[in-house]
CSV table of C-alpha atoms in Angstrom, one decimal:
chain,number,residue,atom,x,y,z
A,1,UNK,CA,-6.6,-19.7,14.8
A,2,UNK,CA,-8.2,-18.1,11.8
A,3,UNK,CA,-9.2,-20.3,9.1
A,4,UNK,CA,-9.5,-19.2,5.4
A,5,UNK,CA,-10.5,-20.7,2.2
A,6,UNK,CA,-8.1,-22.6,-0.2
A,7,UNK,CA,-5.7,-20.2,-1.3
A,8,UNK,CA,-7.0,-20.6,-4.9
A,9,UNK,CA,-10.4,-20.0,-4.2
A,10,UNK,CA,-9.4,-16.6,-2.5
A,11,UNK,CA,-9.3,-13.0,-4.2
A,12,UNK,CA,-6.2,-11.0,-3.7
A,13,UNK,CA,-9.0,-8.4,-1.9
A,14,UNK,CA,-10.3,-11.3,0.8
A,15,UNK,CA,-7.0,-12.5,1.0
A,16,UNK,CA,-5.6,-9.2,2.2
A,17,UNK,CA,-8.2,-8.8,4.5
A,18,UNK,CA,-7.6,-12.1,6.2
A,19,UNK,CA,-3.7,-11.3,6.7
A,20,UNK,CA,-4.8,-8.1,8.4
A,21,UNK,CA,-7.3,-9.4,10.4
A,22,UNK,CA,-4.5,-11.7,11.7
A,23,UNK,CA,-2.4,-9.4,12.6
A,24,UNK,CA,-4.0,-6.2,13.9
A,25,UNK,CA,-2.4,-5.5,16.6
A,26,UNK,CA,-5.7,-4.1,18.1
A,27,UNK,CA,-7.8,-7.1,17.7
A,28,UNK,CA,-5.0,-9.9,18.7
A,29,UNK,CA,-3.1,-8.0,21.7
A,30,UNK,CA,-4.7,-5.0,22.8
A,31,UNK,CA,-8.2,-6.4,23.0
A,32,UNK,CA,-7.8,-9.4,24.8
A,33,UNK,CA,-4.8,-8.8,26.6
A,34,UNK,CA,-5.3,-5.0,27.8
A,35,UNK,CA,-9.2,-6.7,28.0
A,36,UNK,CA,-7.6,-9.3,30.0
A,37,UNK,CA,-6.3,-7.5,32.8
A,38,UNK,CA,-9.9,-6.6,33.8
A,39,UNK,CA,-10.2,-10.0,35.6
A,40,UNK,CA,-6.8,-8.9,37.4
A,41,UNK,CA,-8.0,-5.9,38.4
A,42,UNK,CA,-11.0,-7.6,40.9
A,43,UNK,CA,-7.9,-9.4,42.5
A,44,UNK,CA,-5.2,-6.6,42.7
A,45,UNK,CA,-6.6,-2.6,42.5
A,46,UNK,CA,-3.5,-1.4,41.3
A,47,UNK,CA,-2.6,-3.6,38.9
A,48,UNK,CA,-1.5,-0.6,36.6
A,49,UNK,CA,1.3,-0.6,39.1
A,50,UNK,CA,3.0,-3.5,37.9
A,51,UNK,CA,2.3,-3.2,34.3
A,52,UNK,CA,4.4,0.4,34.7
A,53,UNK,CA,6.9,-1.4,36.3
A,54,UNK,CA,7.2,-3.9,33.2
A,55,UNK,CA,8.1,-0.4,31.2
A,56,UNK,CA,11.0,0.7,33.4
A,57,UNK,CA,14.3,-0.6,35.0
A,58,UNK,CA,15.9,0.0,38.0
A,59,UNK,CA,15.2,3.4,40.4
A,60,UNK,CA,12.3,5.0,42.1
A,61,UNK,CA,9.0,4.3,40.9
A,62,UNK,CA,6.7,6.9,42.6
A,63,UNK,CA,3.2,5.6,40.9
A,64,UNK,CA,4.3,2.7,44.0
A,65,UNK,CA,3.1,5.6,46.3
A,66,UNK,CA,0.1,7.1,44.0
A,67,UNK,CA,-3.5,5.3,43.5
A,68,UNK,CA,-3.8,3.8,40.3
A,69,UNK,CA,-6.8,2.5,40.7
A,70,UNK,CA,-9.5,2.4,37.6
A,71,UNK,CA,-12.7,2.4,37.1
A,72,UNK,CA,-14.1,0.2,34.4
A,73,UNK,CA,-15.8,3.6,33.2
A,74,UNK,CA,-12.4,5.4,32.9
A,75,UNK,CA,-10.3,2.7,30.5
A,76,UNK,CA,-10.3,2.9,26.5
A,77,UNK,CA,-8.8,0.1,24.4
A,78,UNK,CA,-9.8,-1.4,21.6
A,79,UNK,CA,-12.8,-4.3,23.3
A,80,UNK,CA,-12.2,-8.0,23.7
A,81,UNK,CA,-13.6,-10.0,20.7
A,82,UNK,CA,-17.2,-9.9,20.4
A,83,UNK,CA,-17.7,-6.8,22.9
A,84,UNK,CA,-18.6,-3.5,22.0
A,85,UNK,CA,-16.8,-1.7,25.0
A,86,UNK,CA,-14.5,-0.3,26.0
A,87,UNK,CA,-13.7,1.5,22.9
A,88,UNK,CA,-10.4,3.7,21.9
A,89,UNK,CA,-10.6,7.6,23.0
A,90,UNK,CA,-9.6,10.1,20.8
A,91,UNK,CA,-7.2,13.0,22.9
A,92,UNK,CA,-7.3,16.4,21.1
A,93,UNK,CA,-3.7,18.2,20.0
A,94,UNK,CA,-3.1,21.5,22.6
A,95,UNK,CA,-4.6,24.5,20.9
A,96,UNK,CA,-0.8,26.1,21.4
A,97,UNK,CA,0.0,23.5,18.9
A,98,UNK,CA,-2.6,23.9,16.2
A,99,UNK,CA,-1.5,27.9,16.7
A,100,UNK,CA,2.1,27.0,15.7
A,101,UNK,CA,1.3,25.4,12.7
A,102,UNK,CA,-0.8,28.1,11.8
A,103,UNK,CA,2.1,30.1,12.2
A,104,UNK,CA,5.1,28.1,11.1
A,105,UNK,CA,3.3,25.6,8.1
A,106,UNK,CA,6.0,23.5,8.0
A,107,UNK,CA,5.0,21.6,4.6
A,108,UNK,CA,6.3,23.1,1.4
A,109,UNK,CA,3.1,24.3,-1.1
A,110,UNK,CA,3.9,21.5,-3.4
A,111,UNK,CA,2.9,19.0,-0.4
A,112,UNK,CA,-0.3,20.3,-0.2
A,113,UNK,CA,-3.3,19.0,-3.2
A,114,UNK,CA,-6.5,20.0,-4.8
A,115,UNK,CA,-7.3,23.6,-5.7
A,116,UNK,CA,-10.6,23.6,-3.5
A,117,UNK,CA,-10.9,26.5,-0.7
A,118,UNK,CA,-9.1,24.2,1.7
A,119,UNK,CA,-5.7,23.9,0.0
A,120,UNK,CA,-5.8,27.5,-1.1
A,121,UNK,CA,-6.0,28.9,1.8
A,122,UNK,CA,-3.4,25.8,3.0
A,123,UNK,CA,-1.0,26.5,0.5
A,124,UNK,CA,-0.8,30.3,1.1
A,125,UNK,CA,0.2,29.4,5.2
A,126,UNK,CA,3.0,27.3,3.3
A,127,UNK,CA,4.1,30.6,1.5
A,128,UNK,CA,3.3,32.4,5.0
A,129,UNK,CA,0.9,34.8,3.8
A,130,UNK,CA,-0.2,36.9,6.9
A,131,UNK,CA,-3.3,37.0,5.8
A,132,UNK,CA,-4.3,33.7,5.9
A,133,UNK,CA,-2.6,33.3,9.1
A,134,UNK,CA,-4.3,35.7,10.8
A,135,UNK,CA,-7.3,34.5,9.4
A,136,UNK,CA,-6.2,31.0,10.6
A,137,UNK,CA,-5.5,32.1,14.2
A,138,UNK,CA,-8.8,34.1,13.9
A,139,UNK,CA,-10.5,31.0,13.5
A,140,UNK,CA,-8.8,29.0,15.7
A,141,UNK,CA,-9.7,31.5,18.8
A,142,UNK,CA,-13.2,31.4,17.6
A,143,UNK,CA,-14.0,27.5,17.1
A,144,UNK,CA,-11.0,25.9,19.1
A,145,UNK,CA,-10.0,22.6,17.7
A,146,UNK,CA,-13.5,21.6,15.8
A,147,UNK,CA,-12.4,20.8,12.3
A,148,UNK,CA,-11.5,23.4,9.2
A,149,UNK,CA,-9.0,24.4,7.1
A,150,UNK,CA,-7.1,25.6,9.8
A,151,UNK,CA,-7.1,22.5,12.0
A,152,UNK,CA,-3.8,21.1,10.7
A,153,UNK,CA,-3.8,18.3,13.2
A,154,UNK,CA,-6.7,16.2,14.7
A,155,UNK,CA,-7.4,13.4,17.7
A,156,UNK,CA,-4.8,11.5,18.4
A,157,UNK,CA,-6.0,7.7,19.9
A,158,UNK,CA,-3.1,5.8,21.6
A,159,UNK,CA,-4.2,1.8,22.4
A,160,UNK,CA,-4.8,1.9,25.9
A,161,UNK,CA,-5.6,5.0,27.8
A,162,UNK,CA,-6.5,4.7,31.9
A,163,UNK,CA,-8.1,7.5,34.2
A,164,UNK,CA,-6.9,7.1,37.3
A,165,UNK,CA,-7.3,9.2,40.4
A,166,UNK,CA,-3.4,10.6,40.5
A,167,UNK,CA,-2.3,9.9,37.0
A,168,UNK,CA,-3.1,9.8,33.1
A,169,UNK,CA,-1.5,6.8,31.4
A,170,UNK,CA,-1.2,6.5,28.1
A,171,UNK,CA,-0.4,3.4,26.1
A,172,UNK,CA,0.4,2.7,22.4
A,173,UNK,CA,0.8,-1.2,21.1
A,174,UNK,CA,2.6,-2.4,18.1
A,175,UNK,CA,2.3,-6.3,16.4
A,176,UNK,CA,3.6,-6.4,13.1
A,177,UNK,CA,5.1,-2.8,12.4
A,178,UNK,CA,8.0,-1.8,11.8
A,179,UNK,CA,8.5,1.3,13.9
A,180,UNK,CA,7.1,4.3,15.8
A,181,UNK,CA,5.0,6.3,13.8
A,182,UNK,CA,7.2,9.9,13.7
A,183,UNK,CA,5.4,12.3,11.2
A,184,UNK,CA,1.7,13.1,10.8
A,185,UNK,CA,0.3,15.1,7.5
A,186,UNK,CA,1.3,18.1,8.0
A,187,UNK,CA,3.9,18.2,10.8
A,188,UNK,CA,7.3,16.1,10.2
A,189,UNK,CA,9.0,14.7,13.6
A,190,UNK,CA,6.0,14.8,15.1
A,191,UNK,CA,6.9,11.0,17.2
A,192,UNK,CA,3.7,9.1,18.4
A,193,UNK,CA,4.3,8.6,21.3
A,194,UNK,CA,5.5,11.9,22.1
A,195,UNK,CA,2.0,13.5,20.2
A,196,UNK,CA,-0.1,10.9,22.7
A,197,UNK,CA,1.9,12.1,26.0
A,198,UNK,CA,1.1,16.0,24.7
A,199,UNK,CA,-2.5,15.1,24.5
A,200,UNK,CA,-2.7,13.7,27.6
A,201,UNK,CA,-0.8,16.2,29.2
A,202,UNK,CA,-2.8,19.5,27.8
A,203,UNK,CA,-5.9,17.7,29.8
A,204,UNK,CA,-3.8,16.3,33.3
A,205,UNK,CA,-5.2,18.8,35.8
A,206,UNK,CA,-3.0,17.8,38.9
A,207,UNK,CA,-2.2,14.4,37.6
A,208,UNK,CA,0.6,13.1,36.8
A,209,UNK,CA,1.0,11.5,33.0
A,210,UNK,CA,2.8,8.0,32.6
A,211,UNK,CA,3.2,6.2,29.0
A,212,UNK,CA,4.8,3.1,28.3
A,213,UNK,CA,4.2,0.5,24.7
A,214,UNK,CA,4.1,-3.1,24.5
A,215,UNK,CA,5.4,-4.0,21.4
A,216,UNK,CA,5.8,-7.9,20.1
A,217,UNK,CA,9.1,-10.1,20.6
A,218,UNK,CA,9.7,-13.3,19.1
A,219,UNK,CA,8.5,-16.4,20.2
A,220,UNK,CA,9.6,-18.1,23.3
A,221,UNK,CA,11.0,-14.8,24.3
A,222,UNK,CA,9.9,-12.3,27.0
A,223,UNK,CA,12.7,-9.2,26.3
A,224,UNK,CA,11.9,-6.3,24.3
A,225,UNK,CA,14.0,-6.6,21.1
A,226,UNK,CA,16.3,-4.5,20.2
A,227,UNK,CA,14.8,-2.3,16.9
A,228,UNK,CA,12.3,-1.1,19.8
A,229,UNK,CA,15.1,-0.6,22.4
A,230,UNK,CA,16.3,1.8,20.0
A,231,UNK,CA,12.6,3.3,19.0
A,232,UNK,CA,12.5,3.8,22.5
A,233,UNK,CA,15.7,5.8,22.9
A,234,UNK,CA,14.5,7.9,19.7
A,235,UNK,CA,12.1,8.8,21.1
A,236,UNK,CA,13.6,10.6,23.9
A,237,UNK,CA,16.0,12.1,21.8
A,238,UNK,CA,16.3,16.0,22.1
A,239,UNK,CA,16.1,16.0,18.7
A,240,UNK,CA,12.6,14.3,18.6
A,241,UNK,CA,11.2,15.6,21.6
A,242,UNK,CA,12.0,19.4,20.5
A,243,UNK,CA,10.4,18.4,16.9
A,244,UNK,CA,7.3,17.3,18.3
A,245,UNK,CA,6.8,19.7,21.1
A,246,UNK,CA,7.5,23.1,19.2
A,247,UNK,CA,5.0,24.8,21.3
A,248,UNK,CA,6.5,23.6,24.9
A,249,UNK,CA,8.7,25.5,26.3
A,250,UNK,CA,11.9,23.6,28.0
A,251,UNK,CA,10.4,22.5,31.3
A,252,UNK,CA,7.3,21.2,29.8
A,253,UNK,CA,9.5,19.1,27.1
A,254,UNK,CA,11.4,17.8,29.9
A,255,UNK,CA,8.1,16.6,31.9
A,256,UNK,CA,6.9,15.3,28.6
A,257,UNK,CA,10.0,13.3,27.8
A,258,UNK,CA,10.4,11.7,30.9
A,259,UNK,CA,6.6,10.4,31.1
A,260,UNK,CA,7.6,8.3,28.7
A,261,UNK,CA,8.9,5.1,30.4
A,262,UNK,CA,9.7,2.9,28.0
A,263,UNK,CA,8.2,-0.3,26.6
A,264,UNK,CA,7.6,-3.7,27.4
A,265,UNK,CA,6.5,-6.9,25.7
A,266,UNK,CA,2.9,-8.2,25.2
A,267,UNK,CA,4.7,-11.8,26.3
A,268,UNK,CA,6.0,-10.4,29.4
A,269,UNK,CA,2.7,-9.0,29.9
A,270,UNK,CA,1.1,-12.2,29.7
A,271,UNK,CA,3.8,-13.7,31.8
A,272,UNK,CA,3.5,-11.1,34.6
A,273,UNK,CA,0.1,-11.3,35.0
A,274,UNK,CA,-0.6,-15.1,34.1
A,275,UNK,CA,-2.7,-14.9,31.8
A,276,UNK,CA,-3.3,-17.8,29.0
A,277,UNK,CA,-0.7,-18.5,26.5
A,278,UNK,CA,-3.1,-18.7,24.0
A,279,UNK,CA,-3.7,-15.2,23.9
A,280,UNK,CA,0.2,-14.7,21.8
A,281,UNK,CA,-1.1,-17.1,19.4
């Protein structure tokens, strides 16, 4: 429970702070629940197994027949209070994306402010000045994803992310929000889950990729309510998924799409694996 000061002695600022504190998502859930799980994994090996299983309904589940085993050096979440690891790691957009934007700036020049070098040469890819854009692509080929004006979209760092010997799984947590996240600065219907998955997938080798998000429900309750239901099912739109993917081609949307299992609750989570109530206080 966090205590705070009489609300009169507190600023607007500290007061702010404290609500935030409260409610990040990243320090309440995905720390010590994600962090929690460690203990389980001593008992069970493949105790990412069952936590997929939360994500999906009904039909084959072929990560029943793949090692999910992890290493404690090959999982990234946010750490359990008071620890300094495991931390969140950053996965890096596809270079084929960062090329598309290049190519197809999809903000208008008005979007883009300041009148340094940087939004000069952004604004003339808005008004698709071949130029620039072969400048960009230049520069793209010669320092890959490091950052410059032509680097129109960096790291992305979903909440939980497991190396495992035959998959990549990604996770992304959500407390208080509202939504999926489903734009980034300059790229519209660009869906967060969808952007993690695309990361993860770029680096997958001959793994397979698996994503799921555990999201909160209302107290007393276990089911995954039904504004995420449907965030869920945007998700997999063809709408969304051809919005974010631009530089997939069909198949690769497809695989993409379906990684995405769907999400569960971080009370059934704690139910599942019986961990303490205490931690969905």
């Amino acid at each position: 429970m966090l205590i705070t000061p009489d609300a009169a002695s507190v600023t607007p600022a500290t007061a702010t702070t404290a609500v935030r504190r409260l409610n990040d998502s990243s320090k309440t859930r995905v720390g010590p629940i994600l962090g929690g799980l460690t203990a389980e994994s001593t008992l069970d090996p493949q105790w990412l197994r069952r936590l997929l299983d939360l994500a999906t309904g009904p039909g084959p589940h072929p990560w029943h027949e793949q090692d999910l085993s992890v290493a404690a050096t090959d999982r990234f979440h946010a750490p359990i209070s008071g620890a300094k690891t495991p931390k969140e790691k950053g996965l890096y957009p596809p270079v084929a994306l960062l090329s598309w934007l290049i190519r197809n700036f999809p903000m208008r020049e008005t979007a883009v402010s300041g009148e340094d070098e940087v939004a000069r040469k952004r604004k003339a890819l808005a008004r698709r000045e071949p130029a620039v854009i072969a400048e960009g692509l230049r520069e793209l080929r010669r320092t890959g994803g490091a950052r410059g004006w032509h680097v129109l979209e960096g790291p992305t760092y979903p909440d939980g992310y497991f190396i495992t010997p035959d998959a990549l799984i990604v996770i992304e947590g959500k407390r208080t929000e509202t939504g999926m996240t489903t734009d980034t600065t300059w790229m519209p219907g660009r869906h967060q889950m969808l952007r993690h998955l695309d990361a993860a997938w770029e680096i997958r080798g001959d793994r397979v990729v698996y994503g799921l998000a555990i999201v909160e429900c209302p107290r007393g309750e276990l089911a995954v309510p039904e504004k995420w239901a449907a965030a869920a099912r945007a998700t997999q739109e063809e709408t969304a998924v051809a919005g974010s993917l631009p530089h997939r081609g069909p198949e690769e949307q497809a695989g993409i799409r379906d990684s995405f299992l769907g999400m569960t609750t971080w009370a059934q989570v704690v139910s599942t694996f019986g961990l303490p109530a205490s931690l969905l206080g």
